[in-house]
Every structure is written in C-alpha cells, then in structure tokens.
Amino acid sequence: MGTLNIIQDGILRSFSQSPPTHYTMKIQSFSFLYKNNVASIKSGDFEAGGYKWKLRLYPNGDLKKNVVDHISFYLVISGSGYLQDGWEVNAFFRLFLLDQIKGTYLVLEDANKKVNCFHGKMLYSGFDQFIPLESFVDASNGYLIDDTCVFGAEVFVSEKNRIVREDCLSMIKNPVMYQHAWKIEKFSKLKSVYYSEAFKAGDYKWKIFICPKGHGLGKGSHLSLYLELSNPKTLPPGSGIFAAYCLCIVDQKYAKHVFVKGYNWFSASCLTQGCQRFIKLDLFRRAGSGFLKKDTCLVEAEVTVHGIAKAL
C-alpha cells in the first residue's frame, strides 16, 4: 500500500497502518458534541516518557483562536502541579485519527520533527485545524462511522518504558436532566463551607457546597458555589463523567436569578466545578434584594449526565 504524505504550513499529514503507541480515545455519539456546541472535551490521563498527558478536542474548532469548520486537537501536559518550579518537558508528538473503513490512521505531526517545550506558561500544543469538519463527518472517509470515532496520540520524551492506555467515551443519546433544590436557613450563622445533602443524577450522587465568605479569588468579596461529585470511590478506576450543570441562587423577590452553567469532566481527580466569584457579597446581603430573605437562601442545581468514559 502506497503512502501519501502532505506537507502544508509546516505540518506533515500522513497515513499509517500502525496504531498510536501511547493512547487511544474512542468517542461514541460524537454528533451530540458538535450539534450542541460543546466547546471542548478532555480525555483521561495517560503516561508517556514518565509524565502524564491528556488530549483536548474542540468539535467545532477552538473559537478562541477564531477556528471554524474544523476540529481542533491538542496534547496537554497534565498534573503539572507535581512538577518542580521552573520545570520544562521537551517532547515530540503525533496525533492520530482512525479511518475505520481502511483500518489506517491519519497522522499529523510537525514536518521538521520539532521538539515542543512544555512549561508552566505553555501547557499544550497541537493543531488548530486538525481536520475539516466536513471531511470528518463524511462517512465515505471512514473517520465517523455509526457516530463513533477514534483519536490517539504518541508522545516521545525519552526511551523509558511505554504504558499504553485506551479509553471509550460513550455519549448518552437521551440524557435526563435532574434538578435539586436546597433551602439554606439561618444563613448568617454559617461559618465556612456548608454542604447540601447528597442527591442522585444519572446514577451518580452529587452535592452542592457553598462558601459564604468566598473561596480562592472570591475570598472576602464574593460568595462561592460549587457542584461536587459525591463518593467518587464508586467510579471504576480511570473512568469519568461528562456532564452539563447549572448552579443558581434564586432571587426570591424579583426573579433576577444568578446562575452559572457549563460542561465539565468529573472524576476522582476532578470532583468539583463551580465559581469562586459567584455573586458579590454586598449584593447578596443587600437589604431589599431577594437573594437572602428572612436569613434564608435558595440554591438550585441542574445536572445532566451526557457521557461516561471508561478504560478499555
């Protein structure tokens, strides 16, 4: 079988019969991601060259870089917090996409075999225009078959032993949105962190927690509010939950509710999502506002589990 290599803008596009050495990620029900404008998804961690990595994929392109009509695909160094101050990791990498008809892989890499330097201010590298979305969804190209696709990566840091990991992301076609209301009385008596009772959404237990005096960037100036995956020990090792969430503090007087929403991966290593600066404390406590009525606050959460990632 002949090999077709294309070099454009310093990027080599080639085809390989060999699967990626270090990691593959299978995504099911991919159309959900781009039809619902999910900004990006992240894979689980995998190891290569003694370091942890993950993949980040933008189904509709990285809009922050003004990319449209393409899939953007990047390699991210993960868990950089455990590295020493001033750390640098030099790595050459290749990113893969499986042609499920021919059994070959589209491979993108730097045409000059450039080694990328990952550091505290450059945690990722990759391809803004990995593949045109039109080509990707065309079934005759083999990349998206039965709404399923397979991406992968090779990362070369050193000649250490390689550990191969495979994940499968299964999207739920008809996800159910779960709602939970939390009434907090005697709010002024709360000291620090306060948790709701656990509630169930998508076969998993969750909690809301609030920091009345703020947390992190919001400490002393804002109220902080978070959603937390409860009892992560029930998750199989290496698995994760892809969920949409909405957290809301109810305006009990004027119905001008304050809320934050988004999509996030929840796992044993990433339990919480929310906002450090949810609402300014002076606005929340202001007499006449409806957020704190008779020293009672109403918090609502919506959780929709869209996908489950499991190690193969």
GROMACS .gro file of C-alpha atoms in nm:
model
  312
    1MET     CA    1   0.000   0.000   0.000
    2GLY     CA    2   0.141   0.338  -0.101
    3THR     CA    3   0.193   0.618   0.148
    4LEU     CA    4   0.065   0.969   0.083
    5ASN     CA    5   0.247   1.248   0.266
    6ILE     CA    6   0.130   1.608   0.250
    7ILE     CA    7   0.326   1.899   0.399
    8GLN     CA    8   0.147   2.229   0.445
    9ASP     CA    9   0.224   2.519   0.678
   10GLY     CA   10   0.493   2.315   0.849
   11ILE     CA   11   0.254   2.025   0.927
   12LEU     CA   12   0.305   1.675   0.790
   13ARG     CA   13  -0.011   1.477   0.719
   14SER     CA   14   0.046   1.110   0.651
   15PHE     CA   15  -0.128   0.775   0.683
   16SER     CA   16  -0.013   0.484   0.895
   17GLN     CA   17  -0.124   0.125   0.939
   18SER     CA   18   0.020   0.121   1.291
   19PRO     CA   19  -0.198   0.235   1.583
   20PRO     CA   20  -0.073   0.505   1.821
   21THR     CA   21   0.183   0.381   2.070
   22HIS     CA   22   0.063   0.551   2.387
   23TYR     CA   23  -0.308   0.631   2.389
   24THR     CA   24  -0.638   0.592   2.205
   25MET     CA   25  -0.971   0.755   2.282
   26LYS     CA   26  -1.295   0.618   2.137
   27ILE     CA   27  -1.587   0.864   2.128
   28GLN     CA   28  -1.942   0.741   2.074
   29SER     CA   29  -2.238   0.964   1.975
   30PHE     CA   30  -1.993   1.229   1.853
   31SER     CA   31  -2.268   1.426   1.676
   32PHE     CA   32  -2.404   1.529   2.015
   33LEU     CA   33  -2.087   1.730   2.078
   34TYR     CA   34  -2.085   1.946   1.768
   35LYS     CA   35  -2.464   1.978   1.731
   36ASN     CA   36  -2.493   2.103   2.089
   37ASN     CA   37  -2.194   2.336   2.059
   38VAL     CA   38  -1.993   2.166   2.332
   39ALA     CA   39  -1.680   2.380   2.337
   40SER     CA   40  -1.427   2.106   2.415
   41ILE     CA   41  -1.376   1.768   2.576
   42LYS     CA   42  -1.073   1.628   2.755
   43SER     CA   43  -0.953   1.271   2.772
   44GLY     CA   44  -0.837   1.091   3.082
   45ASP     CA   45  -0.471   1.100   3.180
   46PHE     CA   46  -0.219   0.870   3.016
   47GLU     CA   47   0.152   0.827   3.073
   48ALA     CA   48   0.438   0.867   2.828
   49GLY     CA   49   0.804   0.928   2.897
   50GLY     CA   50   0.746   0.942   3.272
   51TYR     CA   51   0.491   1.225   3.252
   52LYS     CA   52   0.113   1.245   3.249
   53TRP     CA   53  -0.071   1.380   2.945
   54LYS     CA   54  -0.422   1.420   2.815
   55LEU     CA   55  -0.589   1.511   2.486
   56ARG     CA   56  -0.819   1.808   2.433
   57LEU     CA   57  -1.054   1.816   2.135
   58TYR     CA   58  -1.271   2.103   2.011
   59PRO     CA   59  -1.554   1.952   1.799
   60ASN     CA   60  -1.637   2.286   1.634
   61GLY     CA   61  -1.288   2.433   1.640
   62ASP     CA   62  -1.111   2.644   1.902
   63LEU     CA   63  -1.322   2.959   1.886
   64LYS     CA   64  -1.071   3.150   2.099
   65LYS     CA   65  -0.834   3.117   1.805
   66ASN     CA   66  -1.109   3.201   1.554
   67VAL     CA   67  -1.108   2.846   1.416
   68VAL     CA   68  -1.430   2.748   1.237
   69ASP     CA   69  -1.540   2.449   1.030
   70HIS     CA   70  -1.251   2.239   1.164
   71ILE     CA   71  -1.180   2.012   1.456
   72SER     CA   72  -0.901   2.147   1.679
   73PHE     CA   73  -0.692   1.883   1.856
   74TYR     CA   74  -0.421   1.932   2.119
   75LEU     CA   75  -0.184   1.745   2.350
   76VAL     CA   76  -0.187   1.879   2.709
   77ILE     CA   77   0.061   1.803   2.985
   78SER     CA   78  -0.146   1.700   3.285
   79GLY     CA   79  -0.096   1.735   3.659
   80SER     CA   80   0.180   1.993   3.619
   81GLY     CA   81   0.134   2.084   3.985
   82TYR     CA   82   0.353   1.791   4.089
   83LEU     CA   83   0.648   1.916   3.881
   84GLN     CA   84   0.923   2.130   4.029
   85ASP     CA   85   0.934   2.508   3.990
   86GLY     CA   86   1.080   2.613   3.657
   87TRP     CA   87   1.004   2.273   3.502
   88GLU     CA   88   1.027   2.209   3.129
   89VAL     CA   89   0.936   1.896   2.936
   90ASN     CA   90   1.061   1.856   2.580
   91ALA     CA   91   0.856   1.620   2.369
   92PHE     CA   92   0.786   1.530   2.007
   93PHE     CA   93   0.432   1.408   1.946
   94ARG     CA   94   0.199   1.278   1.675
   95LEU     CA   95  -0.182   1.290   1.684
   96PHE     CA   96  -0.397   1.023   1.519
   97LEU     CA   97  -0.745   0.972   1.372
   98LEU     CA   98  -0.863   0.626   1.264
   99ASP     CA   99  -1.008   0.560   0.919
  100GLN     CA  100  -1.245   0.280   1.022
  101ILE     CA  101  -1.305   0.168   0.663
  102LYS     CA  102  -0.943   0.119   0.556
  103GLY     CA  103  -0.806   0.044   0.901
  104THR     CA  104  -0.541   0.314   0.866
  105TYR     CA  105  -0.470   0.627   1.067
  106LEU     CA  106  -0.447   0.988   0.960
  107VAL     CA  107  -0.140   1.120   1.142
  108LEU     CA  108  -0.046   1.485   1.198
  109GLU     CA  109   0.298   1.594   1.322
  110ASP     CA  110   0.548   1.873   1.282
  111ALA     CA  111   0.706   1.839   0.939
  112ASN     CA  112   1.052   1.918   1.078
  113LYS     CA  113   1.021   1.681   1.376
  114LYS     CA  114   1.030   1.986   1.601
  115VAL     CA  115   1.050   1.911   1.972
  116ASN     CA  116   0.793   2.110   2.169
  117CYS     CA  117   0.885   2.262   2.502
  118PHE     CA  118   0.601   2.231   2.754
  119HIS     CA  119   0.625   2.453   3.062
  120GLY     CA  120   0.411   2.648   3.307
  121LYS     CA  121   0.302   2.904   3.051
  122MET     CA  122   0.271   2.658   2.761
  123LEU     CA  123   0.082   2.353   2.881
  124TYR     CA  124  -0.044   2.237   2.542
  125SER     CA  125   0.043   2.213   2.175
  126GLY     CA  126  -0.128   2.070   1.870
  127PHE     CA  127  -0.323   2.155   1.560
  128ASP     CA  128  -0.582   2.433   1.533
  129GLN     CA  129  -0.712   2.286   1.206
  130PHE     CA  130  -0.666   1.915   1.260
  131ILE     CA  131  -0.928   1.817   1.000
  132PRO     CA  132  -1.214   1.999   0.824
  133LEU     CA  133  -1.542   1.913   0.991
  134GLU     CA  134  -1.699   1.844   0.651
  135SER     CA  135  -1.435   1.580   0.573
  136PHE     CA  136  -1.462   1.432   0.921
  137VAL     CA  137  -1.840   1.374   0.909
  138ASP     CA  138  -1.833   1.239   0.551
  139ALA     CA  139  -1.892   0.867   0.608
  140SER     CA  140  -1.701   0.773   0.293
  141ASN     CA  141  -1.379   0.892   0.460
  142GLY     CA  142  -1.423   0.642   0.743
  143TYR     CA  143  -1.349   0.879   1.031
  144LEU     CA  144  -1.702   0.889   1.174
  145ILE     CA  145  -1.885   0.556   1.143
  146ASP     CA  146  -2.207   0.490   1.335
  147ASP     CA  147  -2.145   0.824   1.507
  148THR     CA  148  -1.824   0.680   1.657
  149CYS     CA  149  -1.464   0.790   1.607
  150VAL     CA  150  -1.121   0.701   1.743
  151PHE     CA  151  -0.842   0.951   1.817
  152GLY     CA  152  -0.495   0.879   1.952
  153ALA     CA  153  -0.152   1.008   2.040
  154GLU     CA  154   0.215   0.923   2.056
  155VAL     CA  155   0.444   1.127   2.282
  156PHE     CA  156   0.819   1.080   2.282
  157VAL     CA  157   1.006   1.228   2.578
  158SER     CA  158   1.270   0.965   2.641
  159GLU     CA  159   1.334   0.596   2.591
  160LYS     CA  160   1.159   0.492   2.910
  161ASN     CA  161   0.913   0.204   2.913
  162ARG     CA  162   0.585   0.292   2.746
  163ILE     CA  163   0.246   0.246   2.906
  164VAL     CA  164  -0.049   0.215   2.670
  165ARG     CA  165  -0.397   0.311   2.786
  166GLU     CA  166  -0.727   0.305   2.598
  167ASP     CA  167  -1.049   0.487   2.687
  168CYS     CA  168  -1.401   0.467   2.548
  169LEU     CA  169  -1.630   0.769   2.578
  170SER     CA  170  -1.996   0.665   2.544
  171MET     CA  171  -2.240   0.952   2.494
  172ILE     CA  172  -2.596   0.908   2.623
  173LYS     CA  173  -2.843   0.971   2.338
  174ASN     CA  174  -3.141   1.073   2.552
  175PRO     CA  175  -2.994   1.216   2.870
  176VAL     CA  176  -3.224   1.319   3.155
  177MET     CA  177  -3.182   1.647   3.340
  178TYR     CA  178  -3.207   1.616   3.718
  179GLN     CA  179  -3.294   1.909   3.943
  180HIS     CA  180  -3.222   1.961   4.310
  181ALA     CA  181  -3.343   2.243   4.534
  182TRP     CA  182  -3.154   2.333   4.850
  183LYS     CA  183  -3.301   2.562   5.115
  184ILE     CA  184  -3.042   2.713   5.349
  185GLU     CA  185  -3.190   2.863   5.665
  186LYS     CA  186  -3.008   3.074   5.925
  187PHE     CA  187  -2.757   3.166   5.657
  188SER     CA  188  -2.588   3.433   5.868
  189LYS     CA  189  -2.477   3.165   6.115
  190LEU     CA  190  -2.278   2.969   5.857
  191LYS     CA  191  -1.905   2.972   5.927
  192SER     CA  192  -1.708   2.836   5.633
  193VAL     CA  193  -1.801   2.556   5.393
  194TYR     CA  194  -2.154   2.418   5.401
  195TYR     CA  195  -2.270   2.109   5.209
  196SER     CA  196  -2.611   2.003   5.087
  197GLU     CA  197  -2.742   1.653   5.129
  198ALA     CA  198  -2.640   1.415   4.852
  199PHE     CA  199  -2.878   1.383   4.557
  200LYS     CA  200  -2.884   1.147   4.263
  201ALA     CA  201  -2.841   1.239   3.896
  202GLY     CA  202  -2.759   0.993   3.620
  203ASP     CA  203  -2.694   0.702   3.860
  204TYR     CA  204  -2.436   0.907   4.049
  205LYS     CA  205  -2.453   1.101   4.372
  206TRP     CA  206  -2.377   1.474   4.387
  207LYS     CA  207  -2.360   1.751   4.644
  208ILE     CA  208  -2.368   2.129   4.631
  209PHE     CA  209  -2.141   2.324   4.861
  210ILE     CA  210  -2.127   2.691   4.937
  211CYS     CA  211  -1.856   2.913   5.083
  212PRO     CA  212  -2.046   3.202   5.250
  213LYS     CA  213  -1.734   3.417   5.279
  214GLY     CA  214  -1.583   3.320   4.949
  215HIS     CA  215  -1.303   3.093   4.838
  216GLY     CA  216  -0.989   3.143   4.630
  217LEU     CA  217  -1.019   3.454   4.413
  218GLY     CA  218  -1.356   3.531   4.571
  219LYS     CA  219  -1.245   3.516   4.933
  220GLY     CA  220  -1.378   3.813   5.129
  221SER     CA  221  -1.559   3.969   4.833
  222HIS     CA  222  -1.784   3.705   4.679
  223LEU     CA  223  -1.992   3.404   4.769
  224SER     CA  224  -1.851   3.086   4.612
  225LEU     CA  225  -2.072   2.799   4.492
  226TYR     CA  226  -1.978   2.454   4.360
  227LEU     CA  227  -2.114   2.122   4.240
  228GLU     CA  228  -1.927   1.815   4.364
  229LEU     CA  229  -1.930   1.452   4.259
  230SER     CA  230  -2.001   1.265   4.583
  231ASN     CA  231  -1.835   0.935   4.675
  232PRO     CA  232  -1.602   0.906   4.371
  233LYS     CA  233  -1.480   0.570   4.503
  234THR     CA  234  -1.783   0.417   4.334
  235LEU     CA  235  -1.635   0.504   3.994
  236PRO     CA  236  -1.428   0.235   3.821
  237PRO     CA  237  -1.055   0.325   3.814
  238GLY     CA  238  -0.971   0.570   3.537
  239SER     CA  239  -1.333   0.647   3.450
  240GLY     CA  240  -1.502   0.986   3.424
  241ILE     CA  241  -1.841   1.152   3.384
  242PHE     CA  242  -1.912   1.416   3.120
  243ALA     CA  243  -2.198   1.631   3.249
  244ALA     CA  244  -2.377   1.958   3.191
  245TYR     CA  245  -2.455   2.155   3.504
  246CYS     CA  246  -2.627   2.472   3.615
  247LEU     CA  247  -2.595   2.628   3.960
  248CYS     CA  248  -2.838   2.902   4.061
  249ILE     CA  249  -2.906   3.128   4.358
  250VAL     CA  250  -3.272   3.220   4.346
  251ASP     CA  251  -3.385   3.582   4.363
  252GLN     CA  252  -3.690   3.532   4.585
  253LYS     CA  253  -3.823   3.883   4.523
  254TYR     CA  254  -3.750   4.000   4.169
  255ALA     CA  255  -3.677   3.665   3.996
  256LYS     CA  256  -3.343   3.804   3.873
  257HIS     CA  257  -3.164   3.480   3.949
  258VAL     CA  258  -2.786   3.448   3.937
  259PHE     CA  259  -2.655   3.133   3.774
  260VAL     CA  260  -2.355   2.970   3.610
  261LYS     CA  261  -2.369   2.679   3.367
  262GLY     CA  262  -2.132   2.471   3.160
  263TYR     CA  263  -1.997   2.128   3.072
  264ASN     CA  264  -1.727   1.950   3.269
  265TRP     CA  265  -1.547   1.622   3.325
  266PHE     CA  266  -1.596   1.484   3.674
  267SER     CA  267  -1.365   1.210   3.800
  268ALA     CA  268  -1.168   1.101   4.105
  269SER     CA  269  -0.907   1.365   4.018
  270CYS     CA  270  -1.159   1.639   3.928
  271LEU     CA  271  -1.452   1.628   4.170
  272THR     CA  272  -1.582   1.985   4.167
  273GLN     CA  273  -1.692   2.257   3.929
  274GLY     CA  274  -1.838   2.595   4.006
  275CYS     CA  275  -1.745   2.956   4.056
  276GLN     CA  276  -1.520   3.127   4.309
  277ARG     CA  277  -1.682   3.463   4.231
  278PHE     CA  278  -2.043   3.355   4.204
  279ILE     CA  279  -2.206   3.671   4.343
  280LYS     CA  280  -2.068   3.975   4.525
  281LEU     CA  281  -2.128   3.956   4.897
  282ASP     CA  282  -2.257   4.313   4.921
  283LEU     CA  283  -2.517   4.242   4.651
  284PHE     CA  284  -2.613   3.911   4.808
  285ARG     CA  285  -2.662   4.067   5.156
  286ARG     CA  286  -2.809   4.396   5.038
  287ALA     CA  287  -3.135   4.486   5.212
  288GLY     CA  288  -3.420   4.471   4.965
  289SER     CA  289  -3.255   4.220   4.735
  290GLY     CA  290  -3.421   3.884   4.703
  291PHE     CA  291  -3.120   3.658   4.741
  292LEU     CA  292  -3.132   3.643   5.121
  293LYS     CA  293  -3.487   3.662   5.252
  294LYS     CA  294  -3.554   3.616   5.624
  295ASP     CA  295  -3.197   3.483   5.650
  296THR     CA  296  -3.287   3.206   5.403
  297CYS     CA  297  -3.113   3.135   5.073
  298LEU     CA  298  -3.247   2.912   4.795
  299VAL     CA  299  -2.997   2.726   4.576
  300GLU     CA  300  -3.088   2.513   4.276
  301ALA     CA  301  -2.881   2.271   4.072
  302GLU     CA  302  -2.943   2.101   3.739
  303VAL     CA  303  -2.725   1.808   3.635
  304THR     CA  304  -2.739   1.619   3.306
  305VAL     CA  305  -2.500   1.330   3.255
  306HIS     CA  306  -2.417   1.319   2.884
  307GLY     CA  307  -2.138   1.064   2.870
  308ILE     CA  308  -1.930   0.809   3.056
  309ALA     CA  309  -1.560   0.742   2.988
  310LYS     CA  310  -1.425   0.402   3.087
  311ALA     CA  311  -1.087   0.239   3.040
  312LEU     CA  312  -1.099  -0.044   2.786
   0.00000   0.00000   0.00000
